[in-house]
Coordinates of C-alpha atoms in Angstrom, one line a residue:
Chain A
M251 CA -114.4 131.0 16.6
A252 CA -116.1 134.3 16.3
Y253 CA -114.7 137.3 14.5
H254 CA -113.4 139.8 16.7
F255 CA -114.0 143.2 15.5
D256 CA -111.3 145.8 15.8
F257 CA -112.4 149.4 14.6
G258 CA -109.2 150.8 17.0
S259 CA -107.1 149.3 14.2
I260 CA -108.6 152.2 11.7
L261 CA -107.6 154.7 13.8
D262 CA -104.0 154.5 13.1
Y263 CA -104.9 155.4 9.2
T264 CA -107.0 158.4 10.1
P265 CA -104.3 160.8 8.2
V266 CA -105.0 158.5 5.2
L267 CA -108.7 158.5 5.6
I268 CA -108.8 162.3 6.0
K269 CA -106.7 162.9 2.8
G270 CA -109.0 160.5 0.8
I271 CA -112.0 162.5 1.8
A272 CA -110.3 165.8 0.8
I273 CA -109.3 164.4 -2.6
T274 CA -112.8 162.6 -3.3
I275 CA -114.3 166.1 -2.2
E276 CA -111.7 167.9 -4.5
L277 CA -112.4 165.7 -7.7
I278 CA -116.3 166.4 -7.3
A279 CA -115.9 169.9 -6.6
I280 CA -114.0 170.5 -9.9
G281 CA -115.6 167.7 -11.9
A282 CA -119.2 168.9 -11.3
V283 CA -118.6 172.7 -11.9
I284 CA -116.8 172.0 -15.1
G285 CA -118.6 169.1 -15.8
V286 CA -122.1 170.9 -15.6
G287 CA -120.5 174.0 -17.8
V288 CA -119.4 171.5 -20.6
G289 CA -123.1 169.8 -20.2
I290 CA -124.7 173.6 -20.6
V291 CA -122.7 174.1 -23.6
C292 CA -123.2 170.9 -25.3
A293 CA -127.1 171.0 -24.6
W294 CA -127.1 174.8 -26.2
A295 CA -125.2 172.9 -29.2
R296 CA -127.1 170.1 -29.4
S297 CA -130.6 172.3 -29.2
F298 CA -129.7 175.6 -30.9
G299 CA -126.3 175.4 -32.3
P300 CA -125.0 175.4 -35.8
K301 CA -125.9 172.4 -37.9
W302 CA -122.2 171.2 -38.1
L303 CA -121.7 171.3 -34.5
R304 CA -124.7 168.9 -33.8
P305 CA -123.0 165.6 -35.2
P306 CA -119.8 165.9 -33.2
V307 CA -121.5 166.8 -30.1
S308 CA -124.0 164.1 -30.3
A309 CA -121.1 161.7 -30.9
Y310 CA -119.2 162.6 -28.0
V311 CA -122.5 162.5 -25.8
E312 CA -123.3 159.0 -27.2
L313 CA -119.6 157.9 -27.1
I314 CA -119.5 158.7 -23.3
R315 CA -122.9 157.4 -22.2
N316 CA -122.4 154.2 -23.8
T317 CA -119.0 153.1 -22.4
P318 CA -118.0 152.3 -18.9
F319 CA -116.3 155.3 -16.7
L320 CA -113.5 153.1 -16.0
V321 CA -112.7 152.4 -19.5
Q322 CA -112.6 156.1 -20.3
L323 CA -110.6 156.6 -17.3
F324 CA -108.1 154.0 -18.4
F325 CA -108.1 155.4 -21.8
I326 CA -107.2 159.1 -20.6
F327 CA -104.7 157.8 -18.0
F328 CA -103.0 154.7 -19.8
G329 CA -103.9 155.3 -23.5
L330 CA -103.4 159.1 -24.3
P331 CA -99.9 159.1 -22.9
S332 CA -99.1 157.1 -26.2
L333 CA -100.1 160.2 -28.2
G334 CA -97.8 162.1 -26.2
L335 CA -100.4 163.7 -23.9
K336 CA -99.1 162.6 -20.2
L337 CA -101.5 163.7 -17.2
T338 CA -101.0 163.2 -13.5
E339 CA -103.6 161.0 -11.9
M340 CA -105.3 164.0 -10.6
Q341 CA -105.6 165.5 -14.1
G342 CA -106.5 162.2 -15.7
A343 CA -109.1 161.7 -13.2
I344 CA -110.7 165.2 -13.1
I345 CA -110.8 165.2 -16.9
A346 CA -112.5 161.7 -16.9
M347 CA -115.2 163.0 -14.6
V348 CA -115.6 166.1 -16.4
V349 CA -115.9 164.5 -19.7
N350 CA -118.5 161.9 -18.1
L351 CA -120.6 164.2 -16.4
G352 CA -120.5 166.6 -19.2
A353 CA -122.3 164.0 -21.4
Y354 CA -124.8 162.9 -19.0
S355 CA -125.7 166.4 -17.8
T356 CA -125.8 167.3 -21.6
E357 CA -129.0 165.2 -22.1
I358 CA -130.5 165.9 -18.8
I359 CA -130.2 169.7 -19.3
R360 CA -131.4 169.1 -23.1
A361 CA -134.4 167.4 -21.8
G362 CA -135.2 170.8 -19.6
I363 CA -134.5 172.9 -22.6
Q364 CA -136.9 170.8 -24.8
A365 CA -139.8 171.4 -22.3
T366 CA -139.8 175.1 -22.8
P367 CA -143.2 176.3 -24.3
R368 CA -142.4 177.6 -28.1
G369 CA -144.3 180.6 -26.8
L370 CA -142.0 181.5 -24.1
I371 CA -139.2 181.8 -26.6
E372 CA -141.0 184.1 -29.3
A373 CA -142.2 186.1 -26.4
G374 CA -138.5 186.7 -25.5
A375 CA -137.8 187.4 -29.3
S376 CA -140.6 190.1 -29.2
L377 CA -139.2 191.9 -26.2
A378 CA -136.1 192.8 -28.5
M379 CA -133.8 189.8 -26.4
T380 CA -130.9 189.0 -28.2
P381 CA -130.8 184.9 -29.0
L382 CA -127.9 184.7 -26.2
Q383 CA -130.3 186.6 -23.6
V384 CA -133.6 184.4 -24.7
F385 CA -130.9 181.4 -24.1
R386 CA -130.0 182.8 -20.6
Y387 CA -133.1 183.7 -18.9
V388 CA -136.0 182.3 -20.8
I389 CA -134.8 178.8 -21.7
L390 CA -131.9 178.1 -19.3
K391 CA -132.8 179.1 -16.3
P392 CA -136.2 177.7 -16.2
A393 CA -134.8 174.6 -17.7
L394 CA -132.0 174.1 -15.0
Q395 CA -134.6 174.7 -12.3
R396 CA -136.9 172.0 -13.8
I397 CA -134.1 169.3 -14.0
W398 CA -132.4 170.4 -10.9
P399 CA -133.2 167.3 -9.0
A400 CA -132.3 165.1 -11.6
L401 CA -129.1 167.0 -12.2
S402 CA -128.4 166.7 -8.5
S403 CA -128.5 163.1 -8.5
Q404 CA -126.4 162.6 -11.4
I405 CA -123.7 164.7 -9.6
V406 CA -124.0 162.4 -6.5
I407 CA -123.7 159.4 -9.0
V408 CA -120.6 160.9 -10.2
M409 CA -119.3 161.5 -7.2
L410 CA -119.7 157.9 -6.0
G411 CA -118.2 156.8 -9.3
S412 CA -114.8 158.5 -8.4
A413 CA -114.2 155.4 -6.3
V414 CA -112.9 153.9 -9.7
C415 CA -110.2 156.6 -9.7
S416 CA -108.6 154.5 -7.4
Q417 CA -107.7 152.3 -10.2
I418 CA -105.1 154.7 -11.6
A419 CA -103.5 155.5 -8.2
V420 CA -105.6 158.8 -7.3
E421 CA -105.5 158.7 -3.6
E422 CA -109.1 159.3 -2.9
L423 CA -111.5 157.8 -0.4
T424 CA -111.7 154.3 -2.1
F425 CA -107.8 154.1 -2.3
A426 CA -107.7 155.1 1.3
A427 CA -109.9 152.0 2.1
N428 CA -108.0 149.6 -0.3
F429 CA -104.7 150.9 1.3
I430 CA -106.0 150.6 4.6
Q431 CA -107.2 147.2 4.0
S432 CA -104.2 145.9 2.6
R433 CA -102.0 146.7 5.4
N434 CA -104.2 145.9 8.7
F435 CA -106.4 143.0 6.9
R436 CA -109.5 144.4 8.6
A437 CA -111.7 144.1 5.6
F438 CA -115.2 144.6 7.0
E439 CA -114.2 147.2 9.4
T440 CA -112.3 149.4 7.0
Y441 CA -115.4 149.1 4.3
F442 CA -117.7 149.7 6.9
I443 CA -116.5 152.8 7.9
V444 CA -115.7 154.0 4.4
T445 CA -119.4 153.2 3.6
G446 CA -120.1 155.3 6.1
I447 CA -118.3 158.0 4.9
Y448 CA -119.4 157.6 1.5
L449 CA -123.2 157.8 2.6
L450 CA -122.2 160.9 4.8
L451 CA -120.6 162.8 1.8
S452 CA -123.7 162.0 -0.5
I453 CA -126.1 163.3 2.1
L454 CA -123.8 166.3 2.6
L455 CA -123.8 166.6 -1.5
R456 CA -127.3 166.5 -1.9
Q457 CA -127.9 169.1 0.8
V458 CA -125.6 171.6 -0.8
L459 CA -127.0 170.9 -4.1
R460 CA -130.4 171.5 -2.6
S461 CA -129.4 174.7 -0.9
L462 CA -127.7 175.9 -4.3
G463 CA -130.8 175.2 -5.8
W464 CA -132.8 177.2 -3.6
W465 CA -130.2 180.2 -3.9
L466 CA -130.4 180.0 -7.8
F467 CA -133.9 179.7 -8.4
P468 CA -135.7 181.6 -5.5
K469 CA -139.1 181.4 -6.9
K470 CA -141.1 178.0 -7.1
V471 CA -138.0 175.7 -6.8
A472 CA -138.7 172.5 -8.5
R473 CA -137.9 169.3 -6.1
Chain B
M91 CA -92.4 79.6 19.4
K92 CA -92.2 78.7 15.7
R93 CA -94.8 81.4 15.2
R94 CA -93.2 84.0 16.9
S95 CA -89.7 83.9 15.2
L96 CA -91.6 83.8 12.0
L97 CA -93.3 86.9 12.9
F98 CA -90.0 88.3 13.8
F99 CA -88.4 87.7 10.8
L100 CA -91.1 89.0 8.8
T101 CA -90.9 92.3 10.7
A102 CA -87.2 92.3 10.2
A103 CA -87.4 91.8 6.5
L104 CA -90.1 94.5 6.6
F105 CA -87.6 96.7 8.1
A106 CA -85.0 95.9 6.1
A107 CA -86.2 95.8 2.6
P108 CA -86.1 99.7 2.3
L109 CA -82.7 99.6 3.9
A110 CA -81.7 97.3 1.4
S111 CA -82.9 99.3 -1.9
H112 CA -81.7 102.5 0.0
A113 CA -78.4 102.7 -1.9
D114 CA -77.7 105.7 -3.7
S115 CA -80.6 107.0 -5.9
L116 CA -78.0 108.1 -8.2
D117 CA -77.2 104.7 -9.0
D118 CA -80.8 103.6 -9.4
I119 CA -81.4 106.6 -11.7
M120 CA -78.3 105.7 -14.1
K121 CA -79.6 102.0 -14.0
A122 CA -83.1 102.9 -14.9
G123 CA -82.1 105.6 -17.4
V124 CA -85.1 107.7 -16.1
L125 CA -84.7 110.7 -14.2
K126 CA -88.1 111.6 -12.6
V127 CA -88.8 115.5 -12.1
A128 CA -91.6 117.4 -10.5
V129 CA -92.4 120.5 -12.8
P130 CA -94.8 123.0 -12.4
Q131 CA -97.5 123.5 -14.9
D132 CA -99.4 126.5 -13.5
F133 CA -96.4 128.9 -13.0
P134 CA -95.3 130.8 -16.2
P135 CA -92.6 131.3 -17.1
F136 CA -91.6 128.6 -14.9
G137 CA -93.8 126.3 -16.1
S138 CA -97.1 126.2 -18.1
V139 CA -98.7 123.9 -20.6
G140 CA -97.7 124.5 -24.1
S141 CA -99.9 124.6 -27.3
D142 CA -99.0 120.9 -27.7
M143 CA -100.5 120.1 -24.0
K144 CA -96.8 119.5 -23.1
P145 CA -95.3 121.3 -20.1
V146 CA -93.0 124.0 -21.2
G147 CA -91.2 126.5 -19.1
Y148 CA -87.7 127.4 -17.4
D149 CA -88.1 124.5 -15.1
I150 CA -88.8 122.1 -17.8
D151 CA -86.0 123.3 -19.8
V152 CA -83.8 122.8 -16.5
A153 CA -84.9 119.3 -16.1
E154 CA -84.3 118.6 -19.5
L155 CA -80.6 119.9 -19.4
I156 CA -79.9 118.1 -16.1
G157 CA -81.2 114.9 -17.9
K158 CA -78.9 115.5 -21.0
K159 CA -75.9 116.0 -18.9
M160 CA -76.4 113.0 -16.8
G161 CA -77.2 110.9 -19.9
V162 CA -80.7 109.7 -18.9
K163 CA -84.4 110.2 -20.2
V164 CA -86.5 112.8 -18.3
E165 CA -89.8 112.2 -17.0
L166 CA -91.9 115.1 -16.4
V167 CA -94.3 114.8 -13.4
P168 CA -96.5 118.0 -13.1
V169 CA -97.1 118.8 -9.7
T170 CA -98.7 121.9 -7.8
S171 CA -97.0 124.1 -5.2
A172 CA -98.8 122.4 -2.4
N173 CA -98.0 118.7 -3.5
R174 CA -94.4 119.2 -4.5
I175 CA -92.5 118.2 -1.8
A176 CA -94.7 115.2 -1.1
Y177 CA -94.1 113.9 -4.5
L178 CA -90.4 114.0 -3.5
Q179 CA -90.7 112.4 0.0
T180 CA -92.8 109.6 -1.3
K181 CA -89.8 109.2 -4.0
K182 CA -92.6 109.6 -6.8
V183 CA -90.2 111.9 -8.3
D184 CA -86.1 112.3 -7.8
F185 CA -86.1 116.0 -8.0
V186 CA -88.4 119.1 -7.6
I187 CA -87.6 121.4 -10.1
S188 CA -90.6 123.6 -9.5
S189 CA -89.4 127.1 -8.6
L190 CA -88.7 125.9 -5.3
G191 CA -87.4 128.5 -2.5
K192 CA -85.4 127.5 0.4
N193 CA -86.7 128.2 3.8
P194 CA -86.0 126.7 7.5
D195 CA -89.1 124.5 7.5
R196 CA -88.5 122.8 4.0
E197 CA -84.7 122.5 4.8
K198 CA -85.7 120.3 7.5
V199 CA -87.1 117.6 5.6
I200 CA -85.5 117.8 2.1
D201 CA -82.1 119.1 0.7
F202 CA -81.4 121.7 -1.7
S203 CA -78.8 122.2 -4.8
E204 CA -77.0 125.2 -5.8
A205 CA -79.5 128.0 -7.1
Y206 CA -80.6 127.4 -10.5
A207 CA -82.9 130.2 -11.3
P208 CA -83.4 134.1 -10.1
F209 CA -86.5 134.7 -8.1
F210 CA -86.5 138.0 -6.5
N211 CA -88.5 141.5 -6.2
G212 CA -86.6 144.6 -7.1
V213 CA -87.1 148.0 -8.9
F214 CA -86.9 147.8 -12.6
G215 CA -86.5 150.8 -15.2
T216 CA -85.2 151.5 -18.3
A217 CA -81.8 151.3 -19.4
D218 CA -81.4 155.2 -19.0
T219 CA -82.8 155.3 -15.5
K220 CA -79.9 155.9 -13.5
V221 CA -80.6 153.9 -10.2
T222 CA -78.6 151.7 -8.5
K223 CA -79.8 151.6 -4.7
V224 CA -83.0 152.8 -3.1
E225 CA -81.5 156.0 -2.0
D226 CA -81.5 156.9 -5.8
L227 CA -85.3 157.1 -5.7
A228 CA -85.6 160.1 -3.9
G229 CA -87.6 162.5 -5.9
M230 CA -88.7 159.8 -8.7
T231 CA -92.2 158.3 -8.9
V232 CA -92.2 154.6 -8.4
G233 CA -95.0 152.3 -9.2
V234 CA -96.0 149.4 -7.2
T235 CA -99.0 146.8 -6.9
R236 CA -100.9 148.0 -3.6
G237 CA -100.6 145.5 -0.8
S238 CA -97.4 143.4 -2.6
V239 CA -94.2 142.8 -0.7
E240 CA -92.4 145.0 -2.7
D241 CA -95.2 147.7 -1.4
L242 CA -94.8 147.0 2.3
E243 CA -91.2 146.8 1.9
L244 CA -90.4 150.1 -0.1
T245 CA -92.8 151.9 2.0
K246 CA -90.4 151.1 4.7
I247 CA -87.2 151.9 3.1
A248 CA -87.8 154.1 0.3
P249 CA -86.7 157.9 0.8
P250 CA -89.3 160.6 1.8
T251 CA -89.2 162.5 -1.5
A252 CA -89.8 159.1 -3.5
T253 CA -93.3 159.2 -4.6
I254 CA -95.1 155.6 -4.4
K255 CA -97.9 155.2 -6.7
R256 CA -99.8 152.1 -5.7
Y257 CA -102.1 150.5 -8.1
E258 CA -104.6 147.6 -7.9
D259 CA -102.9 144.7 -9.6
N260 CA -100.0 144.0 -11.6
N261 CA -101.3 144.9 -15.1
G262 CA -102.2 148.4 -13.5
T263 CA -98.2 148.5 -12.4
I264 CA -97.2 147.4 -15.9
S265 CA -99.5 149.9 -17.7
A266 CA -98.1 152.7 -15.6
F267 CA -94.6 152.1 -16.3
L268 CA -95.4 151.3 -20.4
S269 CA -97.0 154.7 -20.6
G270 CA -94.4 156.6 -18.6
Q271 CA -97.0 157.6 -15.6
V272 CA -94.0 156.2 -13.3
Q273 CA -90.2 156.1 -14.1
V274 CA -89.7 152.9 -12.3
V275 CA -91.4 150.1 -11.0
A276 CA -90.9 148.0 -8.1
T277 CA -92.1 144.1 -9.0
G278 CA -91.3 140.6 -9.3
N279 CA -88.4 139.4 -11.9
V280 CA -91.2 137.1 -13.3
V281 CA -93.4 140.2 -13.7
A282 CA -90.9 142.2 -15.3
A283 CA -90.2 139.0 -17.7
A284 CA -93.9 139.1 -18.7
I285 CA -93.4 142.9 -19.6
I286 CA -89.9 141.7 -21.7
A287 CA -91.9 139.1 -23.5
K288 CA -94.5 141.6 -24.8
N289 CA -91.6 143.4 -26.3
P290 CA -92.6 146.9 -25.6
P291 CA -90.9 149.8 -26.4
K292 CA -89.7 150.3 -23.0
K293 CA -87.8 147.3 -21.5
P294 CA -87.5 147.0 -17.7
E295 CA -84.0 146.2 -16.4
T296 CA -83.1 145.4 -12.9
K297 CA -81.7 148.3 -11.0
F298 CA -81.6 146.6 -7.9
L299 CA -83.1 144.0 -5.5
I300 CA -85.4 144.4 -2.7
K301 CA -85.7 140.6 -1.5
N302 CA -84.0 137.6 -3.0
S303 CA -85.3 134.4 -2.8
P304 CA -83.8 132.3 -5.8
C305 CA -85.2 128.9 -7.0
F306 CA -83.5 125.6 -6.0
I307 CA -83.7 121.9 -6.8
G308 CA -85.2 120.1 -4.2
L309 CA -84.0 116.5 -3.8
N310 CA -84.5 113.7 -0.6
K311 CA -82.3 114.2 2.1
D312 CA -79.1 111.7 2.6
E313 CA -78.4 111.5 -1.1
P314 CA -74.5 113.0 -1.0
K315 CA -73.8 111.5 -4.2
L316 CA -76.8 112.6 -6.2
L317 CA -76.7 116.3 -4.4
A318 CA -73.1 116.4 -5.8
K319 CA -73.6 115.5 -9.2
V320 CA -76.6 118.1 -9.7
N321 CA -74.6 120.7 -8.1
A322 CA -71.5 119.6 -10.4
I323 CA -74.1 119.7 -13.5
I324 CA -75.6 123.4 -12.2
A325 CA -72.0 124.5 -12.0
E326 CA -70.9 123.6 -15.5
S327 CA -74.4 124.8 -17.0
R328 CA -73.4 128.2 -15.6
K329 CA -69.9 128.1 -17.1
D330 CA -70.6 126.8 -20.4
G331 CA -73.6 129.3 -20.8
S332 CA -76.4 126.7 -21.3
L333 CA -78.2 127.8 -17.8
N334 CA -77.9 131.6 -19.1
A335 CA -79.4 130.7 -22.5
I336 CA -82.5 129.2 -20.5
S337 CA -82.7 132.4 -18.4
M338 CA -82.5 134.7 -21.6
K339 CA -85.3 132.5 -23.3
W340 CA -87.8 132.5 -20.3
L341 CA -87.0 135.6 -18.2
G342 CA -85.8 138.0 -20.8
A343 CA -82.7 138.7 -18.6
P344 CA -79.2 137.1 -18.1
L345 CA -78.5 135.2 -14.7
P346 CA -77.7 137.6 -12.2
A347 CA -74.2 137.2 -11.0
T348 CA -75.2 136.9 -7.6
L349 CA -77.1 133.8 -7.9

């Protein structure tokens, strides 16, 4: 007997889906802003920071980039309470995403920084700019412009990776999908729709990031 | 004509044979000195294969207990949940002690003894958590495995101020409870027993039951003497504490009074 598709059965769960979308957006919005912030600070520390700061930052980057996101998430959510640090599932998920994106964006931003010609830094210094000014205007901004597409991709990857947060009962989009599927047993319809929603979210996020790039770097946007 | 009467005789003998041997199984068991019991070996803590490759578990201990009280040797026959009733119907075994729950369909084909083991799902929490009924969950965080019977039931009956956190599998639910992410969990007593067996700092205790489906010993229909005997043994074992000892050993909790 042929399978009868019943997309209507998903409609009853529209509020669950909408809540899921909202939480996924919330996760990536907070996670991306703080995560890239962490990445910038760590990229600075790895390139220009004091000598004593470099090993711990390198250790952090290597540790996070070489372990699975799910394990990091479980460690933060289920492991840290043993040390007395109890987080809600939202806090746990956001911290895990920030820590994860922070490590990856550190390396991406550092690559952009290293591509800065030596002469530019010297030129900045000779114009009596402070080291902070040199970093901000001469190094960081062109570096970000250079690696903006790569960074955008990483942010989209982390957004898609937030699906894993359903495992600690964060009620984001994948949680909504699993929830609906375990109630109406319409696996195909549920995941088909949720796949479509993820695709739309990714396209939307990419578009937002591209516009942000145009706004941040008006001249000669790297694409 | 001769031939026909022979045929008749043979047919009669064929039908009479099972009738003749169908005395009471209790006498047969006592005469043979062997009690054949179907036990699980894929369902810990009720039955699993021990390190010496022999079945061990709650059901095996109950089988041995009944054998001892009847004064016969016990022969364990490993079965699966799919074939355990067929083993009984084809008389390959005398009893099914295999975490067997009662339902109307099964009652049509076999008889059940009194319950010998608790099997239920309910809400569990540490000793200092004050919950005795579903209304007490108001304002609490409850962990549950998504899509499980407990999840569906609790979603219906839990007060609106209770927060239900749904985890992917039992391990997630257990971790959430042990790490304090949820105050109580709704799960099966077998899962709770698995937590207790690991001897964690937080011990789950039964707060209230959601759905109760205890285990019964299955035996063939029309065996009144055997049924009476096994019920007497269960009643006696409950009184002298031997059944409770099995429950403590495998489920980490005393037999519930309601069983």
